[in-house]
XYZ file of C-alpha atoms in Angstrom:
138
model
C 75.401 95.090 127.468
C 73.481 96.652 124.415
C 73.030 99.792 124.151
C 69.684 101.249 122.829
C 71.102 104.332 120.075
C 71.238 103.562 116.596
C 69.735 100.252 117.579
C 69.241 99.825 114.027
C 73.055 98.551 114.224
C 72.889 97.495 117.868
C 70.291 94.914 117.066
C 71.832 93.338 114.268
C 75.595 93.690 115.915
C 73.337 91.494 118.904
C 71.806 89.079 116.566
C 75.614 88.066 115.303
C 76.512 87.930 118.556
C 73.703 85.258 119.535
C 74.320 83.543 116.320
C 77.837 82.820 117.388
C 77.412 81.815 121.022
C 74.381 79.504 119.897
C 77.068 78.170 117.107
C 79.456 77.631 119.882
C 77.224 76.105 122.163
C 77.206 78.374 124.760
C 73.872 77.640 126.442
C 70.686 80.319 126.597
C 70.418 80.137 129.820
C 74.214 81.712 130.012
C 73.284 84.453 128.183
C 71.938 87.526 130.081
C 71.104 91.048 127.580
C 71.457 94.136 129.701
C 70.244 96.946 127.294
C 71.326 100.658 128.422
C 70.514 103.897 126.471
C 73.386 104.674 124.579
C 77.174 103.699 124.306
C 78.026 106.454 127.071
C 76.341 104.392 129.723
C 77.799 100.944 128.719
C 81.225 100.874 130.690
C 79.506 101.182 134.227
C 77.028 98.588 133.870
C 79.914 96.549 132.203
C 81.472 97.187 135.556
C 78.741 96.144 137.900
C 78.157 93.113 136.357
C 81.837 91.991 136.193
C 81.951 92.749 139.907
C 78.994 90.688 140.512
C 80.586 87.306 139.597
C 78.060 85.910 137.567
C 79.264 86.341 134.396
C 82.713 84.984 132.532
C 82.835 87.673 130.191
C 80.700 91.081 129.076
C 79.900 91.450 125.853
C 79.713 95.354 124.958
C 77.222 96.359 122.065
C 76.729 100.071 121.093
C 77.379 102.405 117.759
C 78.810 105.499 117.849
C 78.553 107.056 114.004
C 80.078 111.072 114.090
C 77.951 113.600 113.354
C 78.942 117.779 112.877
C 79.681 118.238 116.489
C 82.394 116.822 118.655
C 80.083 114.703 120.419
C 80.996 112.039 118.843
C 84.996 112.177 120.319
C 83.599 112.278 123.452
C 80.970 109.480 123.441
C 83.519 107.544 121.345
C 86.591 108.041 123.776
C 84.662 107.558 126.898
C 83.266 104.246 125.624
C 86.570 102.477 124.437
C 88.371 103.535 127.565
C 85.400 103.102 130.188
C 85.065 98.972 129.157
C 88.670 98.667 129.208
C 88.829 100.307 132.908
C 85.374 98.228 133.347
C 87.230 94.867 132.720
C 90.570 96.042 134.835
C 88.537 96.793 137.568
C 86.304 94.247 137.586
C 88.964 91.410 136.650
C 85.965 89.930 134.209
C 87.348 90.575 130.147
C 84.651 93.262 128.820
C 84.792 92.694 125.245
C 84.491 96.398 122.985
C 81.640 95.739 120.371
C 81.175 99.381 119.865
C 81.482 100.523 116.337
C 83.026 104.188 115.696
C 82.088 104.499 112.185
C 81.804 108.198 110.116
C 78.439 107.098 108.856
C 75.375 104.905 109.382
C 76.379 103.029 105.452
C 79.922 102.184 107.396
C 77.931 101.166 110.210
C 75.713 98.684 108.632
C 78.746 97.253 106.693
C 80.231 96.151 110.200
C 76.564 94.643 111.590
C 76.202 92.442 108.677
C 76.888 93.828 105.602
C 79.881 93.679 103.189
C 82.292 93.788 106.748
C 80.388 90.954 107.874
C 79.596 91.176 111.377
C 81.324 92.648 114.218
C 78.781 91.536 116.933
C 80.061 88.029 115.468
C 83.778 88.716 115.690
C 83.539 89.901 119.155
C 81.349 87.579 120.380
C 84.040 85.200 119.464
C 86.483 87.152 121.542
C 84.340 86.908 124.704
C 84.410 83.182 124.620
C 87.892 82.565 124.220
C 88.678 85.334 126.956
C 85.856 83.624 129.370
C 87.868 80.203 128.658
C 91.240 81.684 129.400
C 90.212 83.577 132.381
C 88.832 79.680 133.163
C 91.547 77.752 132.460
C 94.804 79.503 133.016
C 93.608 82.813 135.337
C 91.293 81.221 137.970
């Protein structure tokens, strides 16, 4: 699940992401992109397609970078703790790719940059979740 804002991040945290599970060999046709409009509305769709038992893990893309108003908190708080309820309740691991960064320069550091790539990093997460989910949970 991608979400849409700052998609200037987004895309490239999503292109790491791809990278990896193509480096991996985790086939295309295993790969479904849900894009949503902003890191708010990530955790429910998270949700819905855990329950739907297609998937072994959901990937969760968004970037939340603070501005002068507390908008940020809220987005920010409501993100992290809406995929973790996402992948309690839907007993699928929902992986949290959402960057919290102070600025859009700290932001592109983490989607590529001098942090390397956090799409990447949790993109490896999501497979070795899905494969303990298969191999020790099912």
């Amino acid at each position: 699940v991608i979400a849409r804002f700052n998609e200037i991040v987004t895309n490239r945290l999503l292109e790491g992401a791809l990278e990896t599970f193509r480096r991996y060999s985790v086939r295309e046709e295993d790969i479904t992109v849900v894009s949503v409009p902003g890191s708010f509305e990530i955790p429910v769709v998270a949700q819905q397609l855990g329950k739907s038992g297609n998937y072994h893990a959901i990937l969760c893309i968004g970037a939340v970078i603070r501005g002068d108003t507390t908008h940020y908190d809220a987005v920010a708080n409501s993100a992290t703790s809406g995929v973790l309820s996402a992948g309690l309740a839907s007993g699928v691991p929902c992986i949290f790719g959402v960057l919290t960064c102070d600025d859009m320069e700290q932001a592109l550091n983490r989607a590529g940059g001098k942090s390397g790539n956090k799409g990447a990093e949790t993109a490896l997460t999501a497979i070795e979740m899905a494969s303990l989910f298969k191999h020790h949970l099912s």
